[in-house]
Amino acid sequence: MSSDVTEALEEPENLSYEELEEDDNVSATDLSELLKEGTKESHDRAENTQFVKDFLKGRIKRELFKLGTVALYFTYSALEEEMERNKDQPGFTPLYFPLELHRKEALMKDLEYFYGEGWREKVQCSEATQRYIDRIRHVGQHEPELLVAHAYTRYMGDLSGGQVLKKVAQRALKLPSTGEGVQFYIFDNISNPQQFKQFYRARLNALDLDKGTKERIVEEANKAFEFNMQVFEELDKIGALLAEETQEGGLPVHDGKGDLRKCPYYATKLGAAEVSSCPCHVALALLKLPTVQLVLAACVAVAAGVVAWYVM
Ligand code: HEM
């Protein structure tokens, strides 16, 4: 945790960590409490989306994890740009912690790890992510008092489940234990996430807001959860289009259902010309397509028939 935050924790008007822990008098009108209670249902639903459930079980394909990282990159780029724009707004300044929280730089490292140096040309913003970003931009530019809802939903969540998700991803995708590919989950400047969350809650509660604005913030946080769920659902659909195994560096195996050209994964991959030119990889990938298997089986049957007829 940076010295700024440590000092702030020690300032009497900001309450120390110990005092915060002992402070059971959380008021029902405290924004932190309103947010926690008011987004409880959304949180439950987010945790129970197929994508999140699969992720927690370690059922995540490398290509899907990469696309998830892309979605986070576009989301945090927009969120952190709007936070920069609003850093001097009294309704947001107390929640502005670029050093401790901002994730864009970490996500850029992850994308470079997964896609290589030219990653910028290889990634694109998905439809669901674009809708989320459009809302963040609208809020940042026209309703800045609601920006705190978007910051709360993402950063408090990242600080809560981040360590678990990091370990799941490392194990499932066999990523190096040194943190490459999972920088997003590592908060170098926060030594104690639990303590930081308490501090963040105290800052939320200290905002000078009327009842109506607090209600609008809770409503906006629920919208933020909803946007996140739409991104998960989109990823889930893409995941269903990817077959069980994806050959690293080669064509991922499509299960043959639906229109291949509509698969955003293929659009990104093919558009970026990242597909292996190795004929063996292409042949192996094609062999796993059900249609190709069917045609091959038919050819073998016809050939066997011809041979049998010739022999007899
Ligand atoms: C992978 C599934 C998830 C698990 C297992 C999980 C778990 C948790 C846990 C245990 C907490 C309580 C932490 C504490 O009070 O110190 C928490 C808090 C939180 N989570 Fe999640 N979470 C998940 C998904 C999400 C998602 C998808 C979001 C939003 C995009 C989210 C946003 C939040 C927020 C905002 C909080 C703070 C609640 C508060 O104290 O006000 N979580 N989560």
GROMACS .gro file of C-alpha atoms and ligand atoms in nm:
model
  355
    1MET     CA    1   0.000   0.000   0.000
    2SER     CA    2   0.140   0.345  -0.086
    3SER     CA    3   0.245   0.589   0.184
    4ASP     CA    4  -0.043   0.824   0.085
    5VAL     CA    5  -0.299   0.563   0.182
    6THR     CA    6  -0.110   0.453   0.490
    7GLU     CA    7  -0.093   0.816   0.604
    8ALA     CA    8  -0.462   0.868   0.530
    9LEU     CA    9  -0.541   0.562   0.740
   10GLU     CA   10  -0.351   0.715   1.026
   11GLU     CA   11  -0.526   1.052   1.006
   12PRO     CA   12  -0.780   1.081   1.292
   13GLU     CA   13  -1.054   1.218   1.068
   14ASN     CA   14  -1.020   0.913   0.844
   15LEU     CA   15  -1.023   0.647   1.121
   16SER     CA   16  -0.743   0.396   1.156
   17TYR     CA   17  -0.776   0.038   1.034
   18GLU     CA   18  -0.817  -0.092   1.390
   19GLU     CA   19  -1.091   0.160   1.464
   20LEU     CA   20  -1.264   0.068   1.141
   21GLU     CA   21  -1.260  -0.299   1.233
   22GLU     CA   22  -1.406  -0.229   1.574
   23ASP     CA   23  -1.663   0.011   1.434
   24ASP     CA   24  -1.980  -0.198   1.432
   25ASN     CA   25  -2.205   0.106   1.409
   26VAL     CA   26  -2.245   0.092   1.036
   27SER     CA   27  -2.540   0.307   0.955
   28ALA     CA   28  -2.812   0.186   0.722
   29THR     CA   29  -2.773   0.513   0.533
   30ASP     CA   30  -2.399   0.468   0.479
   31LEU     CA   31  -2.330   0.448   0.109
   32SER     CA   32  -2.102   0.144   0.153
   33GLU     CA   33  -2.381  -0.043   0.329
   34LEU     CA   34  -2.647   0.069   0.079
   35LEU     CA   35  -2.423  -0.053  -0.203
   36LYS     CA   36  -2.346  -0.386  -0.042
   37GLU     CA   37  -2.710  -0.458   0.041
   38GLY     CA   38  -2.851  -0.300  -0.274
   39THR     CA   39  -2.631  -0.509  -0.508
   40LYS     CA   40  -2.654  -0.835  -0.316
   41GLU     CA   41  -2.895  -0.994  -0.563
   42SER     CA   42  -2.691  -0.875  -0.861
   43HIS     CA   43  -2.378  -1.017  -0.699
   44ASP     CA   44  -2.546  -1.354  -0.650
   45ARG     CA   45  -2.657  -1.356  -1.013
   46ALA     CA   46  -2.309  -1.257  -1.136
   47GLU     CA   47  -2.148  -1.534  -0.931
   48ASN     CA   48  -2.395  -1.781  -1.081
   49THR     CA   49  -2.343  -1.701  -1.447
   50GLN     CA   50  -2.218  -2.004  -1.639
   51PHE     CA   51  -1.896  -1.829  -1.734
   52VAL     CA   52  -1.805  -1.746  -1.374
   53LYS     CA   53  -1.904  -2.091  -1.246
   54ASP     CA   54  -1.691  -2.259  -1.514
   55PHE     CA   55  -1.401  -2.024  -1.443
   56LEU     CA   56  -1.411  -2.105  -1.072
   57LYS     CA   57  -1.399  -2.476  -1.157
   58GLY     CA   58  -1.091  -2.416  -1.370
   59ARG     CA   59  -1.290  -2.483  -1.687
   60ILE     CA   60  -1.153  -2.195  -1.887
   61LYS     CA   61  -0.989  -2.221  -2.225
   62ARG     CA   62  -0.683  -2.014  -2.293
   63GLU     CA   63  -0.845  -1.839  -2.592
   64LEU     CA   64  -1.149  -1.745  -2.384
   65PHE     CA   65  -0.934  -1.617  -2.098
   66LYS     CA   66  -0.747  -1.404  -2.352
   67LEU     CA   67  -1.076  -1.259  -2.479
   68GLY     CA   68  -1.182  -1.191  -2.119
   69THR     CA   69  -0.858  -0.999  -2.070
   70VAL     CA   70  -0.930  -0.801  -2.387
   71ALA     CA   71  -1.277  -0.709  -2.254
   72LEU     CA   72  -1.122  -0.595  -1.925
   73TYR     CA   73  -0.862  -0.388  -2.109
   74PHE     CA   74  -1.125  -0.189  -2.302
   75THR     CA   75  -1.343  -0.153  -1.991
   76TYR     CA   76  -1.067  -0.026  -1.762
   77SER     CA   77  -0.927   0.202  -2.033
   78ALA     CA   78  -1.263   0.379  -2.048
   79LEU     CA   79  -1.323   0.371  -1.672
   80GLU     CA   80  -0.980   0.507  -1.585
   81GLU     CA   81  -0.997   0.776  -1.853
   82GLU     CA   82  -1.329   0.896  -1.709
   83MET     CA   83  -1.184   0.882  -1.357
   84GLU     CA   84  -0.892   1.100  -1.472
   85ARG     CA   85  -1.143   1.344  -1.620
   86ASN     CA   86  -1.333   1.360  -1.291
   87LYS     CA   87  -1.049   1.341  -1.041
   88ASP     CA   88  -1.115   1.698  -0.923
   89GLN     CA   89  -1.491   1.655  -0.881
   90PRO     CA   90  -1.578   1.663  -0.507
   91GLY     CA   91  -1.807   1.361  -0.561
   92PHE     CA   92  -1.517   1.157  -0.691
   93THR     CA   93  -1.183   1.294  -0.560
   94PRO     CA   94  -1.193   1.088  -0.234
   95LEU     CA   95  -1.214   0.768  -0.441
   96TYR     CA   96  -0.933   0.853  -0.680
   97PHE     CA   97  -0.644   0.607  -0.619
   98PRO     CA   98  -0.457   0.567  -0.947
   99LEU     CA   99  -0.144   0.423  -0.789
  100GLU     CA  100  -0.323   0.163  -0.585
  101LEU     CA  101  -0.612   0.061  -0.807
  102HIS     CA  102  -0.569   0.141  -1.173
  103ARG     CA  103  -0.552  -0.172  -1.389
  104LYS     CA  104  -0.492  -0.052  -1.746
  105GLU     CA  105  -0.113  -0.083  -1.732
  106ALA     CA  106  -0.136  -0.432  -1.580
  107LEU     CA  107  -0.382  -0.538  -1.850
  108MET     CA  108  -0.150  -0.407  -2.122
  109LYS     CA  109   0.126  -0.633  -1.985
  110ASP     CA  110  -0.111  -0.931  -1.986
  111LEU     CA  111  -0.213  -0.863  -2.345
  112GLU     CA  112   0.148  -0.832  -2.456
  113TYR     CA  113   0.217  -1.165  -2.287
  114PHE     CA  114  -0.075  -1.338  -2.463
  115TYR     CA  115  -0.071  -1.171  -2.805
  116GLY     CA  116   0.289  -1.054  -2.840
  117GLU     CA  117   0.429  -0.706  -2.908
  118GLY     CA  118   0.178  -0.624  -3.181
  119TRP     CA  119  -0.121  -0.697  -2.951
  120ARG     CA  120  -0.296  -0.368  -3.025
  121GLU     CA  121  -0.366  -0.470  -3.384
  122LYS     CA  122  -0.484  -0.813  -3.275
  123VAL     CA  123  -0.756  -0.717  -3.029
  124GLN     CA  124  -1.095  -0.559  -3.075
  125CYS     CA  125  -1.376  -0.444  -2.850
  126SER     CA  126  -1.674  -0.683  -2.841
  127GLU     CA  127  -2.036  -0.568  -2.866
  128ALA     CA  128  -2.121  -0.628  -2.499
  129THR     CA  129  -1.801  -0.454  -2.385
  130GLN     CA  130  -1.883  -0.160  -2.613
  131ARG     CA  131  -2.227  -0.121  -2.449
  132TYR     CA  132  -2.061  -0.121  -2.105
  133ILE     CA  133  -1.805   0.136  -2.219
  134ASP     CA  134  -2.072   0.360  -2.374
  135ARG     CA  135  -2.244   0.374  -2.035
  136ILE     CA  136  -1.919   0.450  -1.848
  137ARG     CA  137  -1.846   0.732  -2.097
  138HIS     CA  138  -2.196   0.872  -2.059
  139VAL     CA  139  -2.168   0.869  -1.681
  140GLY     CA  140  -1.819   1.023  -1.680
  141GLN     CA  141  -1.927   1.303  -1.909
  142HIS     CA  142  -2.287   1.374  -1.813
  143GLU     CA  143  -2.357   1.224  -1.468
  144PRO     CA  144  -2.016   1.223  -1.292
  145GLU     CA  145  -2.179   1.178  -0.950
  146LEU     CA  146  -2.256   0.819  -1.059
  147LEU     CA  147  -1.899   0.731  -1.157
  148VAL     CA  148  -1.832   0.603  -0.808
  149ALA     CA  149  -2.080   0.319  -0.875
  150HIS     CA  150  -1.867   0.187  -1.160
  151ALA     CA  151  -1.544   0.220  -0.963
  152TYR     CA  152  -1.701   0.040  -0.664
  153THR     CA  153  -1.837  -0.249  -0.872
  154ARG     CA  154  -1.507  -0.325  -1.040
  155TYR     CA  155  -1.235  -0.245  -0.787
  156MET     CA  156  -1.408  -0.381  -0.476
  157GLY     CA  157  -1.480  -0.698  -0.671
  158ASP     CA  158  -1.122  -0.725  -0.796
  159LEU     CA  159  -0.988  -0.682  -0.444
  160SER     CA  160  -1.230  -0.945  -0.312
  161GLY     CA  161  -1.210  -1.244  -0.544
  162GLY     CA  162  -0.890  -1.154  -0.730
  163GLN     CA  163  -0.646  -1.383  -0.549
  164VAL     CA  164  -0.867  -1.688  -0.595
  165LEU     CA  165  -0.925  -1.615  -0.962
  166LYS     CA  166  -0.554  -1.558  -1.017
  167LYS     CA  167  -0.468  -1.901  -0.878
  168VAL     CA  168  -0.746  -2.072  -1.073
  169ALA     CA  169  -0.624  -1.913  -1.398
  170GLN     CA  170  -0.260  -2.000  -1.329
  171ARG     CA  171  -0.343  -2.362  -1.259
  172ALA     CA  172  -0.597  -2.412  -1.538
  173LEU     CA  173  -0.390  -2.243  -1.808
  174LYS     CA  174  -0.050  -2.354  -1.677
  175LEU     CA  175   0.067  -1.994  -1.655
  176PRO     CA  176   0.403  -1.919  -1.493
  177SER     CA  177   0.397  -1.877  -1.116
  178THR     CA  178   0.589  -1.550  -1.166
  179GLY     CA  179   0.267  -1.373  -1.263
  180GLU     CA  180   0.289  -1.340  -1.641
  181GLY     CA  181  -0.063  -1.322  -1.788
  182VAL     CA  182  -0.231  -1.248  -1.454
  183GLN     CA  183  -0.094  -0.901  -1.375
  184PHE     CA  184  -0.452  -0.779  -1.366
  185TYR     CA  185  -0.506  -0.965  -1.039
  186ILE     CA  186  -0.191  -0.835  -0.874
  187PHE     CA  187  -0.215  -0.506  -0.686
  188ASP     CA  188   0.148  -0.419  -0.623
  189ASN     CA  189   0.064  -0.112  -0.417
  190ILE     CA  190  -0.193  -0.271  -0.188
  191SER     CA  191  -0.032  -0.491   0.075
  192ASN     CA  192  -0.354  -0.569   0.259
  193PRO     CA  193  -0.667  -0.581   0.036
  194GLN     CA  194  -0.905  -0.628   0.330
  195GLN     CA  195  -0.769  -0.316   0.498
  196PHE     CA  196  -0.784  -0.118   0.176
  197LYS     CA  197  -1.149  -0.218   0.122
  198GLN     CA  198  -1.235  -0.090   0.470
  199PHE     CA  199  -1.061   0.234   0.390
  200TYR     CA  200  -1.243   0.261   0.056
  201ARG     CA  201  -1.578   0.201   0.232
  202ALA     CA  202  -1.497   0.480   0.479
  203ARG     CA  203  -1.425   0.711   0.187
  204LEU     CA  204  -1.756   0.616   0.023
  205ASN     CA  205  -1.939   0.696   0.346
  206ALA     CA  206  -1.769   1.032   0.380
  207LEU     CA  207  -1.904   1.158   0.045
  208ASP     CA  208  -2.147   1.442   0.094
  209LEU     CA  209  -2.454   1.305  -0.084
  210ASP     CA  210  -2.828   1.337  -0.043
  211LYS     CA  211  -3.058   1.033  -0.016
  212GLY     CA  212  -3.171   1.058  -0.378
  213THR     CA  213  -2.817   1.060  -0.514
  214LYS     CA  214  -2.721   0.761  -0.298
  215GLU     CA  215  -3.019   0.573  -0.443
  216ARG     CA  216  -2.913   0.662  -0.796
  217ILE     CA  217  -2.560   0.538  -0.722
  218VAL     CA  218  -2.693   0.202  -0.601
  219GLU     CA  219  -2.911   0.179  -0.912
  220GLU     CA  220  -2.606   0.255  -1.128
  221ALA     CA  221  -2.399  -0.012  -0.949
  222ASN     CA  222  -2.670  -0.265  -1.035
  223LYS     CA  223  -2.644  -0.153  -1.397
  224ALA     CA  224  -2.266  -0.204  -1.379
  225PHE     CA  225  -2.322  -0.562  -1.255
  226GLU     CA  226  -2.568  -0.613  -1.541
  227PHE     CA  227  -2.313  -0.493  -1.799
  228ASN     CA  228  -2.055  -0.730  -1.651
  229MET     CA  229  -2.300  -1.018  -1.677
  230GLN     CA  230  -2.367  -0.936  -2.040
  231VAL     CA  231  -1.993  -0.955  -2.108
  232PHE     CA  232  -1.980  -1.293  -1.929
  233GLU     CA  233  -2.275  -1.421  -2.134
  234GLU     CA  234  -2.108  -1.310  -2.453
  235LEU     CA  235  -1.786  -1.486  -2.351
  236ASP     CA  236  -1.987  -1.795  -2.263
  237LYS     CA  237  -2.138  -1.803  -2.613
  238ILE     CA  238  -1.793  -1.772  -2.767
  239GLY     CA  239  -1.670  -2.046  -2.534
  240ALA     CA  240  -1.943  -2.277  -2.661
  241LEU     CA  241  -1.818  -2.218  -3.015
  242LEU     CA  242  -1.468  -2.319  -2.923
  243ALA     CA  243  -1.412  -2.692  -2.905
  244GLU     CA  244  -1.267  -2.869  -2.603
  245GLU     CA  245  -0.911  -2.823  -2.714
  246THR     CA  246  -0.752  -2.527  -2.881
  247GLN     CA  247  -0.426  -2.587  -3.048
  248GLU     CA  248  -0.178  -2.330  -2.931
  249GLY     CA  249  -0.058  -2.128  -3.229
  250GLY     CA  250  -0.292  -2.311  -3.465
  251LEU     CA  251  -0.652  -2.298  -3.571
  252PRO     CA  252  -0.885  -2.337  -3.275
  253VAL     CA  253  -1.130  -2.616  -3.327
  254HIS     CA  254  -1.481  -2.501  -3.401
  255ASP     CA  255  -1.762  -2.742  -3.316
  256GLY     CA  256  -1.934  -2.672  -3.644
  257LYS     CA  257  -2.253  -2.530  -3.492
  258GLY     CA  258  -2.377  -2.191  -3.607
  259ASP     CA  259  -2.224  -1.954  -3.857
  260LEU     CA  260  -1.846  -1.961  -3.822
  261ARG     CA  261  -1.811  -1.608  -3.961
  262LYS     CA  262  -2.027  -1.472  -3.678
  263CYS     CA  263  -1.791  -1.605  -3.412
  264PRO     CA  264  -1.611  -1.297  -3.277
  265TYR     CA  265  -1.318  -1.516  -3.183
  266TYR     CA  266  -1.269  -1.614  -3.543
  267ALA     CA  267  -1.316  -1.255  -3.658
  268THR     CA  268  -1.039  -1.139  -3.426
  269LYS     CA  269  -0.810  -1.428  -3.503
  270LEU     CA  270  -0.858  -1.429  -3.876
  271GLY     CA  271  -0.856  -1.052  -3.899
  272ALA     CA  272  -0.526  -1.048  -3.717
  273ALA     CA  273  -0.391  -1.313  -3.953
  274GLU     CA  274  -0.268  -1.499  -3.649
  275VAL     CA  275  -0.372  -1.834  -3.790
  276SER     CA  276  -0.096  -2.089  -3.832
  277SER     CA  277   0.012  -2.141  -4.189
  278CYS     CA  278   0.144  -2.488  -4.104
  279PRO     CA  279  -0.050  -2.731  -4.329
  280CYS     CA  280  -0.038  -3.002  -4.058
  281HIS     CA  281  -0.207  -2.774  -3.804
  282VAL     CA  282  -0.470  -2.671  -4.056
  283ALA     CA  283  -0.531  -3.032  -4.163
  284LEU     CA  284  -0.559  -3.150  -3.801
  285ALA     CA  285  -0.799  -2.870  -3.715
  286LEU     CA  286  -1.010  -2.943  -4.023
  287LEU     CA  287  -1.018  -3.313  -3.939
  288LYS     CA  288  -1.189  -3.231  -3.611
  289LEU     CA  289  -1.480  -3.054  -3.782
  290PRO     CA  290  -1.789  -3.283  -3.782
  291THR     CA  291  -1.877  -3.192  -4.142
  292VAL     CA  292  -1.530  -3.284  -4.263
  293GLN     CA  293  -1.542  -3.608  -4.062
  294LEU     CA  294  -1.878  -3.694  -4.223
  295VAL     CA  295  -1.750  -3.630  -4.574
  296LEU     CA  296  -1.436  -3.838  -4.502
  297ALA     CA  297  -1.644  -4.125  -4.360
  298ALA     CA  298  -1.864  -4.121  -4.672
  299CYS     CA  299  -1.553  -4.129  -4.897
  300VAL     CA  300  -1.409  -4.426  -4.705
  301ALA     CA  301  -1.741  -4.614  -4.728
  302VAL     CA  302  -1.764  -4.555  -5.106
  303ALA     CA  303  -1.398  -4.661  -5.152
  304ALA     CA  304  -1.458  -4.977  -4.945
  305GLY     CA  305  -1.764  -5.056  -5.159
  306VAL     CA  306  -1.567  -5.013  -5.482
  307VAL     CA  307  -1.283  -5.238  -5.352
  308ALA     CA  308  -1.533  -5.506  -5.238
  309TRP     CA  309  -1.709  -5.500  -5.577
  310TYR     CA  310  -1.372  -5.524  -5.760
  311VAL     CA  311  -1.249  -5.817  -5.546
  312MET     CA  312  -1.575  -6.010  -5.590
  313HEM     C1  313  -1.608  -1.535  -0.925
  313HEM     C2  314  -1.718  -1.514  -0.855
  313HEM     C3  315  -1.716  -1.423  -0.738
  313HEM     C4  316  -1.685  -1.455  -0.611
  313HEM     C5  317  -1.645  -1.590  -0.559
  313HEM     C6  318  -1.697  -1.335  -0.535
  313HEM     C7  319  -1.672  -1.328  -0.402
  313HEM     C8  320  -1.683  -1.216  -0.324
  313HEM     C9  321  -1.667  -1.209  -0.180
  313HEM    C10  322  -1.631  -1.327  -0.091
  313HEM    C11  323  -1.688  -1.083  -0.144
  313HEM    C12  324  -1.686  -1.031   0.001
  313HEM    C13  325  -1.554  -0.968   0.031
  313HEM    C14  326  -1.556  -0.888   0.160
  313HEM     O1  327  -1.662  -0.853   0.212
  313HEM     O2  328  -1.447  -0.858   0.204
  313HEM    C15  329  -1.716  -1.009  -0.262
  313HEM    C16  330  -1.740  -0.876  -0.265
  313HEM    C17  331  -1.766  -0.805  -0.378
  313HEM     N1  332  -1.775  -0.852  -0.508
  313HEM    FE1  333  -1.757  -1.042  -0.561
  313HEM     N2  334  -1.734  -1.233  -0.616
  313HEM    C18  335  -1.748  -1.284  -0.742
  313HEM    C19  336  -1.785  -1.216  -0.855
  313HEM    C20  337  -1.804  -1.081  -0.861
  313HEM    C21  338  -1.835  -1.007  -0.979
  313HEM    C22  339  -1.854  -1.069  -1.117
  313HEM    C23  340  -1.845  -0.876  -0.944
  313HEM    C24  341  -1.877  -0.758  -1.028
  313HEM    C25  342  -1.837  -0.742  -1.151
  313HEM    C26  343  -1.820  -0.868  -0.801
  313HEM    C27  344  -1.821  -0.753  -0.727
  313HEM    C28  345  -1.805  -0.748  -0.590
  313HEM    C29  346  -1.814  -0.627  -0.513
  313HEM    C30  347  -1.845  -0.488  -0.564
  313HEM    C31  348  -1.789  -0.662  -0.379
  313HEM    C32  349  -1.787  -0.571  -0.258
  313HEM    C33  350  -1.913  -0.586  -0.174
  313HEM    C34  351  -1.907  -0.491  -0.056
  313HEM     O3  352  -1.842  -0.525   0.042
  313HEM     O4  353  -1.965  -0.383  -0.067
  313HEM     N3  354  -1.795  -0.993  -0.755
  313HEM     N4  355  -1.713  -1.091  -0.370
   0.00000   0.00000   0.00000
